[in-house]
CSV table of N, CA and C in Angstrom, one decimal:
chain,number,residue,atom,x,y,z
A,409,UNK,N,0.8,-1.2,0.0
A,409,UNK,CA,0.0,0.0,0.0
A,409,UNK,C,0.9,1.2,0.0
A,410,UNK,N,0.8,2.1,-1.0
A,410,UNK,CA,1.4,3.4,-1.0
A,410,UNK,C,1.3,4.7,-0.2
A,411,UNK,N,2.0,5.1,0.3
A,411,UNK,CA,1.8,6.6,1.2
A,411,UNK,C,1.0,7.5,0.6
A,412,UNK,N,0.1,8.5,1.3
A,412,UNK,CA,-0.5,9.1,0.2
A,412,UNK,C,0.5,10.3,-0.3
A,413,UNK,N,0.2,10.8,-1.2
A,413,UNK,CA,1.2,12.1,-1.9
A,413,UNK,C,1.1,13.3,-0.5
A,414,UNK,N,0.0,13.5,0.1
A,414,UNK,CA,-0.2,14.4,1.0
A,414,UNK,C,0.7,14.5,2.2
A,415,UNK,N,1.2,13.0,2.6
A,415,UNK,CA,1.9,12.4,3.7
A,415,UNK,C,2.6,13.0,3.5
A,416,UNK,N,3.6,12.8,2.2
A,416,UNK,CA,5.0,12.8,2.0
A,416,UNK,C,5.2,14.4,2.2
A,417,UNK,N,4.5,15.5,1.3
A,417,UNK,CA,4.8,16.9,1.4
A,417,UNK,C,4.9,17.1,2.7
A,418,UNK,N,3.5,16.6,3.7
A,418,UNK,CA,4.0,17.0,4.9
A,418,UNK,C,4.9,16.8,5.7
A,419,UNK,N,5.8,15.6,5.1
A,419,UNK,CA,6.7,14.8,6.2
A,419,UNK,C,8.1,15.7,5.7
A,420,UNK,N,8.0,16.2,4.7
A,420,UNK,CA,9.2,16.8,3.9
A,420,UNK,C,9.7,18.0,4.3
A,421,UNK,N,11.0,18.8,4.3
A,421,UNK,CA,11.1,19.9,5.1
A,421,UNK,C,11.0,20.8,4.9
A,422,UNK,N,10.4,21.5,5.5
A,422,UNK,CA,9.9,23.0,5.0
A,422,UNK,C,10.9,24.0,4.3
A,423,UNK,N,11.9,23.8,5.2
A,423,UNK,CA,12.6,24.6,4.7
A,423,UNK,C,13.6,24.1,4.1
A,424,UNK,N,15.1,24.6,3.2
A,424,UNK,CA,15.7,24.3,2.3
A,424,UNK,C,17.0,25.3,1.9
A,425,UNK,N,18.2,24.4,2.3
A,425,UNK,CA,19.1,25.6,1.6
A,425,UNK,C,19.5,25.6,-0.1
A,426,UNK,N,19.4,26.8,-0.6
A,426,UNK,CA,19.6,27.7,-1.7
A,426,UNK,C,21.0,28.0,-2.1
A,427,UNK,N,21.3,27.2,-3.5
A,427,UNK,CA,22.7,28.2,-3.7
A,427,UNK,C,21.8,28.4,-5.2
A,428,UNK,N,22.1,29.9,-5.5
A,428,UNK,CA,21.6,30.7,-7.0
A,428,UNK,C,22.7,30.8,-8.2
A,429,UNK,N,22.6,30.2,-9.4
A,429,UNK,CA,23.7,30.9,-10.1
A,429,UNK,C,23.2,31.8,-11.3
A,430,UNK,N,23.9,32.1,-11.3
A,430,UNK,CA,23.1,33.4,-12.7
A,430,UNK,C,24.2,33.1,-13.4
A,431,UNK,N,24.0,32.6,-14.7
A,431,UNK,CA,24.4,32.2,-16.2
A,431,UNK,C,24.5,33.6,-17.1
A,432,UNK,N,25.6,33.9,-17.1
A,432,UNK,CA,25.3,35.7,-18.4
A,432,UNK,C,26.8,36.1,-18.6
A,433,UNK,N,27.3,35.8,-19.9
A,433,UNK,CA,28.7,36.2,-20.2
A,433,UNK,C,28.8,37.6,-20.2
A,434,UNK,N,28.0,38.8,-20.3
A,434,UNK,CA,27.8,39.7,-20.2
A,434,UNK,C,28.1,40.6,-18.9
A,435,UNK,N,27.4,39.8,-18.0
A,435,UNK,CA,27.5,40.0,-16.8
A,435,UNK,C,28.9,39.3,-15.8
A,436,UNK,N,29.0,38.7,-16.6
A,436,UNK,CA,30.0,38.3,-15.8
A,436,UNK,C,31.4,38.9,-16.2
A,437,UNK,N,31.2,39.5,-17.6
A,437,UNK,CA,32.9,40.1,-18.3
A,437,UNK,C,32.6,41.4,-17.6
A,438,UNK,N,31.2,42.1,-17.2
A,438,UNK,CA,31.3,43.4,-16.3
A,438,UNK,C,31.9,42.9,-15.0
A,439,UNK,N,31.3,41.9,-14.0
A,439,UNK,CA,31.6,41.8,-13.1
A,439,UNK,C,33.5,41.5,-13.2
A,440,UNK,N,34.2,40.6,-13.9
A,440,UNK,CA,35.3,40.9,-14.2
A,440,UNK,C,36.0,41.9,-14.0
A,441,UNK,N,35.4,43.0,-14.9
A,441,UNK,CA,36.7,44.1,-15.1
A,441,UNK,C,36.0,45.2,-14.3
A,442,UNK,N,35.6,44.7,-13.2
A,442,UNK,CA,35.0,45.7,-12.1
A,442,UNK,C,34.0,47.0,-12.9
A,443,UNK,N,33.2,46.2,-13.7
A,443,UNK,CA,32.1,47.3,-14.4
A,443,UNK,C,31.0,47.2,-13.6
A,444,UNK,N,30.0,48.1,-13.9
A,444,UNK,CA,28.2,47.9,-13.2
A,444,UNK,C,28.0,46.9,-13.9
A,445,UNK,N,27.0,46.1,-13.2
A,445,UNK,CA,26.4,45.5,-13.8
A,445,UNK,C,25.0,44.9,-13.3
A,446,UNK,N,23.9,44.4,-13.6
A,446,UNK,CA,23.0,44.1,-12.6
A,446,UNK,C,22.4,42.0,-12.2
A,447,UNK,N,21.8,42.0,-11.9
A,447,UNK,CA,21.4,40.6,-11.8
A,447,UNK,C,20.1,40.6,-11.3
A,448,UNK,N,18.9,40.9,-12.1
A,448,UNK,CA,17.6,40.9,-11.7
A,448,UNK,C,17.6,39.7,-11.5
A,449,UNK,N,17.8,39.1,-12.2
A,449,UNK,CA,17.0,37.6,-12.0
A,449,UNK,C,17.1,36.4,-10.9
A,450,UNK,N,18.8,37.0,-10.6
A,450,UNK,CA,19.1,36.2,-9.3
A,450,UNK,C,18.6,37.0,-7.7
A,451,UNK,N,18.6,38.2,-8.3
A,451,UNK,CA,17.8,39.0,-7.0
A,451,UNK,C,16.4,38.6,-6.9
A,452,UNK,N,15.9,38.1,-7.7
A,452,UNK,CA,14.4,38.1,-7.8
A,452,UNK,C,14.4,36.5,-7.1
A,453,UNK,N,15.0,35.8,-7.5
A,453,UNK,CA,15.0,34.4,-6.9
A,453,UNK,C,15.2,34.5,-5.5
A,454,UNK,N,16.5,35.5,-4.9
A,454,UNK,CA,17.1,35.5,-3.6
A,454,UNK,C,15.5,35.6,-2.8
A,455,UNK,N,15.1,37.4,-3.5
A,455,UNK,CA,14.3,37.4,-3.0
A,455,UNK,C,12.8,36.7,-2.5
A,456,UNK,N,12.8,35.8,-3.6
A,456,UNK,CA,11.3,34.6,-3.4
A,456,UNK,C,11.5,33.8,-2.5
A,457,UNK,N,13.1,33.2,-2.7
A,457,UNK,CA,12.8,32.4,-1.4
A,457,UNK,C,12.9,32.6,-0.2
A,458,UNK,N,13.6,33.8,0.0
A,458,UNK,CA,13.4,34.3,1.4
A,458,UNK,C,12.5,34.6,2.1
A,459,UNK,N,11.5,35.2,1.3
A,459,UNK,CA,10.1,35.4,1.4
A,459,UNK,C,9.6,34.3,1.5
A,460,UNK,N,9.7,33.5,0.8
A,460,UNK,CA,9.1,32.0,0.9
A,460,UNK,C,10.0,31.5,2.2
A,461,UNK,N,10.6,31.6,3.6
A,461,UNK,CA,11.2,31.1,4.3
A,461,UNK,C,12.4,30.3,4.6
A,462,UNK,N,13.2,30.5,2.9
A,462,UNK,CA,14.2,29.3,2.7
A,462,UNK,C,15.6,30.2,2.9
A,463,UNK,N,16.8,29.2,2.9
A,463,UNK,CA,17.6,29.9,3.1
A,463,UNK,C,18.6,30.0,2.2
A,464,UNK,N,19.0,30.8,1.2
A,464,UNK,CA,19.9,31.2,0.2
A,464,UNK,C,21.2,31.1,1.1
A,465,UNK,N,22.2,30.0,0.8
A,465,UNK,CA,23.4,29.4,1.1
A,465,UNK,C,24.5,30.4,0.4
A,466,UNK,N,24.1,30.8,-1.0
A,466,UNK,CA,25.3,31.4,-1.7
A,466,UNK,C,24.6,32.0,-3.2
A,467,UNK,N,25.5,32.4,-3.8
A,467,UNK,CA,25.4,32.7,-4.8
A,467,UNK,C,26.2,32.8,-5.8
A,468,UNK,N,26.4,33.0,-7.1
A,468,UNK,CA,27.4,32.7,-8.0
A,468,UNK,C,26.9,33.3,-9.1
A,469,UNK,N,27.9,34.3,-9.8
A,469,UNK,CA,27.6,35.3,-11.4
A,469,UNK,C,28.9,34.6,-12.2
A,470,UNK,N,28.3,33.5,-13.0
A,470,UNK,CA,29.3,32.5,-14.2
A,470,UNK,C,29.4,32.8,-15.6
A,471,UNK,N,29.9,32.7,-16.3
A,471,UNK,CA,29.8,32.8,-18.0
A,471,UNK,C,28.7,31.8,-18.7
A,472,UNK,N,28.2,32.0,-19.6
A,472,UNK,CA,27.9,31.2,-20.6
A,472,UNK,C,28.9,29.9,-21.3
A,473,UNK,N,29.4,28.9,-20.4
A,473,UNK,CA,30.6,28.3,-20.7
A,473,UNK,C,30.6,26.8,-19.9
A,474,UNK,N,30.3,25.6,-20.8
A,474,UNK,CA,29.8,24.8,-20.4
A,474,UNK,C,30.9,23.5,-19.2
A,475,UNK,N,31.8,24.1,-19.7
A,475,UNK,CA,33.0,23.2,-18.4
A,475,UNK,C,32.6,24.4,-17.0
A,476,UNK,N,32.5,25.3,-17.2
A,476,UNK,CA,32.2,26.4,-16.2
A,476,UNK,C,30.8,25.9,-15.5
A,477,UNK,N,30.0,25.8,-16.1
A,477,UNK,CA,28.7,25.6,-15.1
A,477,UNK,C,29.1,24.1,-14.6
A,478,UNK,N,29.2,23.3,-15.6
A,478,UNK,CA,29.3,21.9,-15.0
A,478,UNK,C,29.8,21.8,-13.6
A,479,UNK,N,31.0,22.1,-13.6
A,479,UNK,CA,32.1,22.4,-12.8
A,479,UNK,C,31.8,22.5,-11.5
A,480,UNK,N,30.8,23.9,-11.8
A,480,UNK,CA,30.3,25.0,-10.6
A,480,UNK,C,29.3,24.7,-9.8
A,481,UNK,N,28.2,23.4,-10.7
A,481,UNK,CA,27.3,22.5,-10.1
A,481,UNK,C,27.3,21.3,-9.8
A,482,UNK,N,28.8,20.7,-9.8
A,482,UNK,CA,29.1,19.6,-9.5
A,482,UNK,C,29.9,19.4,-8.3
A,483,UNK,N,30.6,20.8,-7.9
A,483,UNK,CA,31.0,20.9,-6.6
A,483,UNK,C,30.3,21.3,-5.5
A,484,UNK,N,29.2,22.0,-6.0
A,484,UNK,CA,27.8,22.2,-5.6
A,484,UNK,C,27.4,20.7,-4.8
A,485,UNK,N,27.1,19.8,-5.8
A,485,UNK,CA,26.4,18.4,-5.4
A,485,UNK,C,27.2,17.7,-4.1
A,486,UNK,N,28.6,18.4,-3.6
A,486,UNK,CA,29.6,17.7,-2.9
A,486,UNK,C,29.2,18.2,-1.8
A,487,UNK,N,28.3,19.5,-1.5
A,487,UNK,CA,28.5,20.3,-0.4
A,487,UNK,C,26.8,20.0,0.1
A,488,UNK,N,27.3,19.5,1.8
A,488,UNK,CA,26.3,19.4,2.8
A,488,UNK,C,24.8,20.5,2.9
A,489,UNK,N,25.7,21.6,2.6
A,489,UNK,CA,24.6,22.6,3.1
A,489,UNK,C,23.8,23.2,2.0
A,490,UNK,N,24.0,22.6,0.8
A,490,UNK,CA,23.0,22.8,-0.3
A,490,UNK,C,22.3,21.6,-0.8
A,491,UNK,N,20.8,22.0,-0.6
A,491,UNK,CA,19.8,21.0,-1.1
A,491,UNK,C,19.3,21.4,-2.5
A,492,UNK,N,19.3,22.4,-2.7
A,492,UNK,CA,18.1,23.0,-3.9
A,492,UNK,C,19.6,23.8,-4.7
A,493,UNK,N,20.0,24.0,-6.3
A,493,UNK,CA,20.4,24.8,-7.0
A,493,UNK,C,19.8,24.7,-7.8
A,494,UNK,N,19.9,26.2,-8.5
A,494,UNK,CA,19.2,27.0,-8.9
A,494,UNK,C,19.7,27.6,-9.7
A,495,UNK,N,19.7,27.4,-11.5
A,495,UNK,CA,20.4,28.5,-12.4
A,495,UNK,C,19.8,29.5,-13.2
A,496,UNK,N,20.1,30.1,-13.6
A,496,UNK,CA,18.9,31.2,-14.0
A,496,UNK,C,20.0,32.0,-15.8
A,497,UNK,N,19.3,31.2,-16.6
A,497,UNK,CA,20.3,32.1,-17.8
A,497,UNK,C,20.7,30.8,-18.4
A,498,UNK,N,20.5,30.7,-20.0
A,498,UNK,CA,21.1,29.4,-20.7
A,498,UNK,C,20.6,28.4,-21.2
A,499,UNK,N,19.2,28.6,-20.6
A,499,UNK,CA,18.1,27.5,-21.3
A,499,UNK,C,17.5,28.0,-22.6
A,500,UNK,N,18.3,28.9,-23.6
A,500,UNK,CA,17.1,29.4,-25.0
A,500,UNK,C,18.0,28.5,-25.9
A,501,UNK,N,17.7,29.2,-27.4
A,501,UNK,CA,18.5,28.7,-28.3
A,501,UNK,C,19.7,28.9,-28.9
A,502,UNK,N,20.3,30.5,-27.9
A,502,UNK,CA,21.1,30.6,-28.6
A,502,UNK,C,22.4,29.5,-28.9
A,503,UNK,N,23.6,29.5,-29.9
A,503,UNK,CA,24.7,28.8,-29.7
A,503,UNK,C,25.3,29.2,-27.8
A,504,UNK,N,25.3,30.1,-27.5
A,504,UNK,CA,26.3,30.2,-26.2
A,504,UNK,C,25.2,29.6,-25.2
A,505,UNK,N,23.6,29.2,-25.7
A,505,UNK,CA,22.8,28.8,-24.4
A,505,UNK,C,23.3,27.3,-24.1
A,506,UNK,N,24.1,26.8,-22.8
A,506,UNK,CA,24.6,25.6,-22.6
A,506,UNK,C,24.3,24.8,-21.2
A,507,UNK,N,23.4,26.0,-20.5
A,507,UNK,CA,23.5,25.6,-19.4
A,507,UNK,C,22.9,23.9,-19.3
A,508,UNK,N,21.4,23.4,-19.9
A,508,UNK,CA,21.3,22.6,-20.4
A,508,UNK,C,21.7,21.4,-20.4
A,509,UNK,N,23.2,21.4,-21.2
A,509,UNK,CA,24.2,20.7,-21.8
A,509,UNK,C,24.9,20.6,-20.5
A,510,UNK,N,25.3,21.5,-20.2
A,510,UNK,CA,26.0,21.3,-18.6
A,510,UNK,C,25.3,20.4,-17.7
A,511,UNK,N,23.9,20.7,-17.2
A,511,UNK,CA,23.5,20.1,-15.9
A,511,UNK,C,23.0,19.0,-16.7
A,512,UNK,N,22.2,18.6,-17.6
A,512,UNK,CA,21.6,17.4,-18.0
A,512,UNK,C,22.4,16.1,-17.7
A,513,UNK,N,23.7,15.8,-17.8
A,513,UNK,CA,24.5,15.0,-18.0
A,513,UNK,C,24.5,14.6,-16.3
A,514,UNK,N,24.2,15.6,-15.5
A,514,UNK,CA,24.5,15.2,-14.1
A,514,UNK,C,23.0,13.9,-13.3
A,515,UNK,N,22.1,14.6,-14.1
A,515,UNK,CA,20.9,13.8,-13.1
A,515,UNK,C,20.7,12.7,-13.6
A,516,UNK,N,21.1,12.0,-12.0
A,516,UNK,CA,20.1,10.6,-12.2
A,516,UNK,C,18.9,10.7,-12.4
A,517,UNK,N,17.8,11.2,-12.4
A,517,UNK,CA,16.4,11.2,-12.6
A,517,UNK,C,16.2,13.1,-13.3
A,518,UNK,N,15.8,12.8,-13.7
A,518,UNK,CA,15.0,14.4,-15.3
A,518,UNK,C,13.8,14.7,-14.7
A,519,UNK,N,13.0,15.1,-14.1
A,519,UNK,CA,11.9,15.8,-13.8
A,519,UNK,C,11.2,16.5,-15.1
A,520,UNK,N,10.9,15.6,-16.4
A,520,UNK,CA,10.3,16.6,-17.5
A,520,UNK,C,9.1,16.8,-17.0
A,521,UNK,N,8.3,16.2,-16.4
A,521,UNK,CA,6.8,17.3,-15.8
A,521,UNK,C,7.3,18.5,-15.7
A,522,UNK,N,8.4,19.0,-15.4
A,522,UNK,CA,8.4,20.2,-14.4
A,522,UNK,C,9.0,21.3,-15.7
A,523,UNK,N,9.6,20.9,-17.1
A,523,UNK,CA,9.6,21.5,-17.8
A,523,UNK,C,8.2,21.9,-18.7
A,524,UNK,N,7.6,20.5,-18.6
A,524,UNK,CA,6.1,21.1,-19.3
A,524,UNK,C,5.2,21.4,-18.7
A,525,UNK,N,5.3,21.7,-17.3
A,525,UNK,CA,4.7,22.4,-16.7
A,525,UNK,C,4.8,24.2,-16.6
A,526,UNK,N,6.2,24.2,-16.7
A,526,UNK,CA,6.4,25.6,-16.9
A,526,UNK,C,6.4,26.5,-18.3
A,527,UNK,N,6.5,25.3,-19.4
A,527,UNK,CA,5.8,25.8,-20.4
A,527,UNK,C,4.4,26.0,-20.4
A,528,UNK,N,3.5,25.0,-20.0
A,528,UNK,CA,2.4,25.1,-19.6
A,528,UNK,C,1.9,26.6,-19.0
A,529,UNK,N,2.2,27.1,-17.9
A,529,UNK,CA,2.0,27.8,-17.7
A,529,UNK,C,2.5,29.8,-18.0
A,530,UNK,N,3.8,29.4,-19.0
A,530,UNK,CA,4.6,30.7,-19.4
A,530,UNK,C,3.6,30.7,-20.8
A,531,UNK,N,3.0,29.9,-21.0
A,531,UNK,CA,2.3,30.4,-23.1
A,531,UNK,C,0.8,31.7,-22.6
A,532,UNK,N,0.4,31.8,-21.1
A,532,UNK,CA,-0.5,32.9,-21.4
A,532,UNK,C,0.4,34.0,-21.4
A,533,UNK,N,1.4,34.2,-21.0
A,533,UNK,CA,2.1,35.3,-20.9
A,533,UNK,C,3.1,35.5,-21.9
A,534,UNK,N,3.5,34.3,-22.7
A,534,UNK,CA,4.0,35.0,-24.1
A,534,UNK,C,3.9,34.2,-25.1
A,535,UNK,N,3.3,33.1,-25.3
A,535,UNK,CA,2.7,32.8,-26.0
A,535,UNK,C,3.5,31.6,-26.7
A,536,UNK,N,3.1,31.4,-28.3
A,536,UNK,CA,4.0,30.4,-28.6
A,536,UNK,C,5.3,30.2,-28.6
A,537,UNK,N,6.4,31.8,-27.9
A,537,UNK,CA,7.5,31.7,-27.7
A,537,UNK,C,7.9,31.1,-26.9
A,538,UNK,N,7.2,30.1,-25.8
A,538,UNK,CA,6.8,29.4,-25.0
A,538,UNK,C,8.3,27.9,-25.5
A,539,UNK,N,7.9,27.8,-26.4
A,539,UNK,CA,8.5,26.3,-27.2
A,539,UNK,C,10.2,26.5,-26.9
A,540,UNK,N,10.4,27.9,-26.7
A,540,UNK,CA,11.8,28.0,-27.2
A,540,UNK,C,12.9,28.5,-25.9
A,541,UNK,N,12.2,28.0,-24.8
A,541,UNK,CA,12.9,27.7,-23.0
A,541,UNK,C,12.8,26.2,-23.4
A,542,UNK,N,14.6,25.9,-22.6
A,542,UNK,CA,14.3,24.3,-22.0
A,542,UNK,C,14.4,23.9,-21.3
A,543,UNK,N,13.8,25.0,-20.5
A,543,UNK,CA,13.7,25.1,-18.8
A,543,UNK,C,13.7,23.7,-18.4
A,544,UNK,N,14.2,23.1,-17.5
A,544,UNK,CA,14.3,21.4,-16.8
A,544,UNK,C,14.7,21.6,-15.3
A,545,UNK,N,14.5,20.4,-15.1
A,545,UNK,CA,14.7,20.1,-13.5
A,545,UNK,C,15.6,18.8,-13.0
A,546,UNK,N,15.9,18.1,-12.1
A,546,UNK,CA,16.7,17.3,-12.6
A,546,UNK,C,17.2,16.4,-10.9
A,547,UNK,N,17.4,15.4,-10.5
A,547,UNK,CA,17.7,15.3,-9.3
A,547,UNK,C,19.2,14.7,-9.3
A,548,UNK,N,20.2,15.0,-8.3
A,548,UNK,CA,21.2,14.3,-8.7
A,548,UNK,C,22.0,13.9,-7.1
A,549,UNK,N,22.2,13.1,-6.8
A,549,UNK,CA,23.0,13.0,-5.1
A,549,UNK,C,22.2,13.6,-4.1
A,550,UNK,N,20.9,13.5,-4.3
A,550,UNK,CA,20.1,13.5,-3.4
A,550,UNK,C,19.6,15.5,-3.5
A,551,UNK,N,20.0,15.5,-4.1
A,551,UNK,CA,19.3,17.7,-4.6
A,551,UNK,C,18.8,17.3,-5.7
A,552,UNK,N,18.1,18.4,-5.7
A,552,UNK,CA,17.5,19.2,-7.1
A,552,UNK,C,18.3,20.4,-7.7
A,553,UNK,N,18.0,19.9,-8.5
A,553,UNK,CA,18.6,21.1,-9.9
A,553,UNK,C,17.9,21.7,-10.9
A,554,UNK,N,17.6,22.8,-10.5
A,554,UNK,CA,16.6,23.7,-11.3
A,554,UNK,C,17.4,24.6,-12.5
A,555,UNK,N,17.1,24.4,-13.8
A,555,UNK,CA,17.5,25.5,-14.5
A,555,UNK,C,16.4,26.1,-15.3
A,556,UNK,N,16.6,27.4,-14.9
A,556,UNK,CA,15.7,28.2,-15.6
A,556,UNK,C,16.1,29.3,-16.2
A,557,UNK,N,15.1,30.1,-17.1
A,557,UNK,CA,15.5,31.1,-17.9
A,557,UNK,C,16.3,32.1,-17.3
A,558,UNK,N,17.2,33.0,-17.9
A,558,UNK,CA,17.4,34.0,-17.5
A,558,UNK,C,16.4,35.5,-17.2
A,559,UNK,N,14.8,35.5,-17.6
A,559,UNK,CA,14.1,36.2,-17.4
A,559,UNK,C,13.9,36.6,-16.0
A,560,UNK,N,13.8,37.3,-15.2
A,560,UNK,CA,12.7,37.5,-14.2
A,560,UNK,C,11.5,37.0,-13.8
A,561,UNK,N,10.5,37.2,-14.9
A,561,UNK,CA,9.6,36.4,-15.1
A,561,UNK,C,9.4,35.0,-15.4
A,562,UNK,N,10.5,34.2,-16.2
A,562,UNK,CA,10.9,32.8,-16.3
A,562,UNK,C,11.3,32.5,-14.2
A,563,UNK,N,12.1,33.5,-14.1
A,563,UNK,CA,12.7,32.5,-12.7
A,563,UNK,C,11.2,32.6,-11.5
A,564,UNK,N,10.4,33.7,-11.6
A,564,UNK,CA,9.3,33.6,-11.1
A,564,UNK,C,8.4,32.7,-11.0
A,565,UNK,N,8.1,32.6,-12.7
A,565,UNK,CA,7.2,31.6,-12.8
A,565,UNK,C,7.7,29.8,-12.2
A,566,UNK,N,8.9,29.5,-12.8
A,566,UNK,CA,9.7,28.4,-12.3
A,566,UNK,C,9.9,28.5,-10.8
A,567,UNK,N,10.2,29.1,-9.8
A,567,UNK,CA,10.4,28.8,-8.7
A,567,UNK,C,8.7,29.0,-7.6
A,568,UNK,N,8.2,29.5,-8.5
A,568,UNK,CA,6.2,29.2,-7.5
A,568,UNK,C,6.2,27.5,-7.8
A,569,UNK,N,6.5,26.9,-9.1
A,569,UNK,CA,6.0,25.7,-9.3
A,569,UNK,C,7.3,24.5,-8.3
A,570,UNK,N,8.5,25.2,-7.9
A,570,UNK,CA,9.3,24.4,-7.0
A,570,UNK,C,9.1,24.7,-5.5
A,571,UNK,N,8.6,25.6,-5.3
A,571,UNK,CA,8.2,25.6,-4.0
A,571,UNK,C,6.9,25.4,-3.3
A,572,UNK,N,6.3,25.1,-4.5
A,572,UNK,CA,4.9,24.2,-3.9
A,572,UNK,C,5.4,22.7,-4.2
A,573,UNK,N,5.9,22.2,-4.6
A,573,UNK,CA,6.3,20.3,-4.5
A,573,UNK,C,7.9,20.4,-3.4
A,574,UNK,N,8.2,21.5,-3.5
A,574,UNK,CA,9.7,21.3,-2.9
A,574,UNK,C,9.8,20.2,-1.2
A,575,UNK,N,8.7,20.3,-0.7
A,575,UNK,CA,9.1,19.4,0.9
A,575,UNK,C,8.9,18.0,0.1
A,576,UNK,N,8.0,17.9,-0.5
A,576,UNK,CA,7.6,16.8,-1.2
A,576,UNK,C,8.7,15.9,-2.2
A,577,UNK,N,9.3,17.0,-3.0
A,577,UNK,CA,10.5,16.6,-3.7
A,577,UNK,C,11.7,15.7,-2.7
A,578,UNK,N,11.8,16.7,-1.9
A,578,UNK,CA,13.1,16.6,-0.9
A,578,UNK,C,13.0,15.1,0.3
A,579,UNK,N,11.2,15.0,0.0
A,579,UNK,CA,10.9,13.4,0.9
A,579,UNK,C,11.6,12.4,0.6
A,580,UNK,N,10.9,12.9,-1.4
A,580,UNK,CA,11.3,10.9,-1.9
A,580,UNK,C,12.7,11.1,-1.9
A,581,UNK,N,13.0,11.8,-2.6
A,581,UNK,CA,14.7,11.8,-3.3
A,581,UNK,C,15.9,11.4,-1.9
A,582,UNK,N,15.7,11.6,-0.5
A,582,UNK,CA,16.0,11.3,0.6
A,582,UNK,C,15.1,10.2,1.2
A,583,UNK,N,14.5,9.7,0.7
A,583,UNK,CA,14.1,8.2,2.0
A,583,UNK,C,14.7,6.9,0.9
């Protein structure tokens, strides 16, 4: 006899440490040579989950550069005090979008509900451009691995749909 789904959310933990990376060769060649530069999208994450009660562990501004993210989320997976990462930048089409290509190779288990879910719900807000994020999720040594758009609105939309399954996520992938 199976536990019910409701069990498990509740038995899962509420709360959750956060490391964010923001994907943007842009941002990162300013951050380099000590230019301005901004990172809405990872502020906008910091900010949701803090609001949402979790705890942002760290953070990280990377290139568009696929031994680089790999790298950067694989030493990630080594460290106790991160459960949830989080990329934001590198899921479109362009040639430099790799983030993808980077994390895919790591998960033992692909969460594609959670990509077509968030297309699912990004097409009223822009429509058939929708097709062209490949936004994914992914579980790997016991975390999740969220990569999402570099929009605002992409990491918005993506992290409401991880923080409503997240105690639940964090059940099975740990028992």
């Amino acid at each position: 006899m199976s536990v019910p789904r409701t069990t498990h959310k509740e038995a899962g933990p509420k709360v959750a440490n956060f490391f964010i990376i923001t994907v943007s060769t842009s941002r990162y060649n300013a951050k380099i040579n000590n230019q301005p530069y901004t990172d809405e999208s990872g502020d906008v994450a910091e900010s949701m989950l803090k609001e949402a009660g979790q705890r942002v562990v760290g953070r990280d501004l990377i290139k568009d550069d696929l031994v680089m993210i790999r790298s950067l989320v694989d030493s990630l997976l080594l460290r106790d005090d991160v459960d949830v990462i989080v990329l934001t930048g590198g899921t479109g089409l362009a040639k430099s979008d790799v983030t993808i290509e980077a994390v895919r190779p790591l998960f033992e288990k692909e969460l594609e509900g959670f990509g077509e879910l968030f297309r699912y719900l990004s097409y009223p807000k822009i429509g058939t451009g929708t097709i062209m994020t490949r936004a994914t999720a992914g579980i790997s040594r016991g975390k999740l691995i969220v990569a999402l758009p570099g929009s605002p609105d992409g990491v918005k939309t993506g992290l409401e749909i991880v923080l409503q399954e997240l105690p639940h996520i964090l059940y099975i992938i740990r028992s």
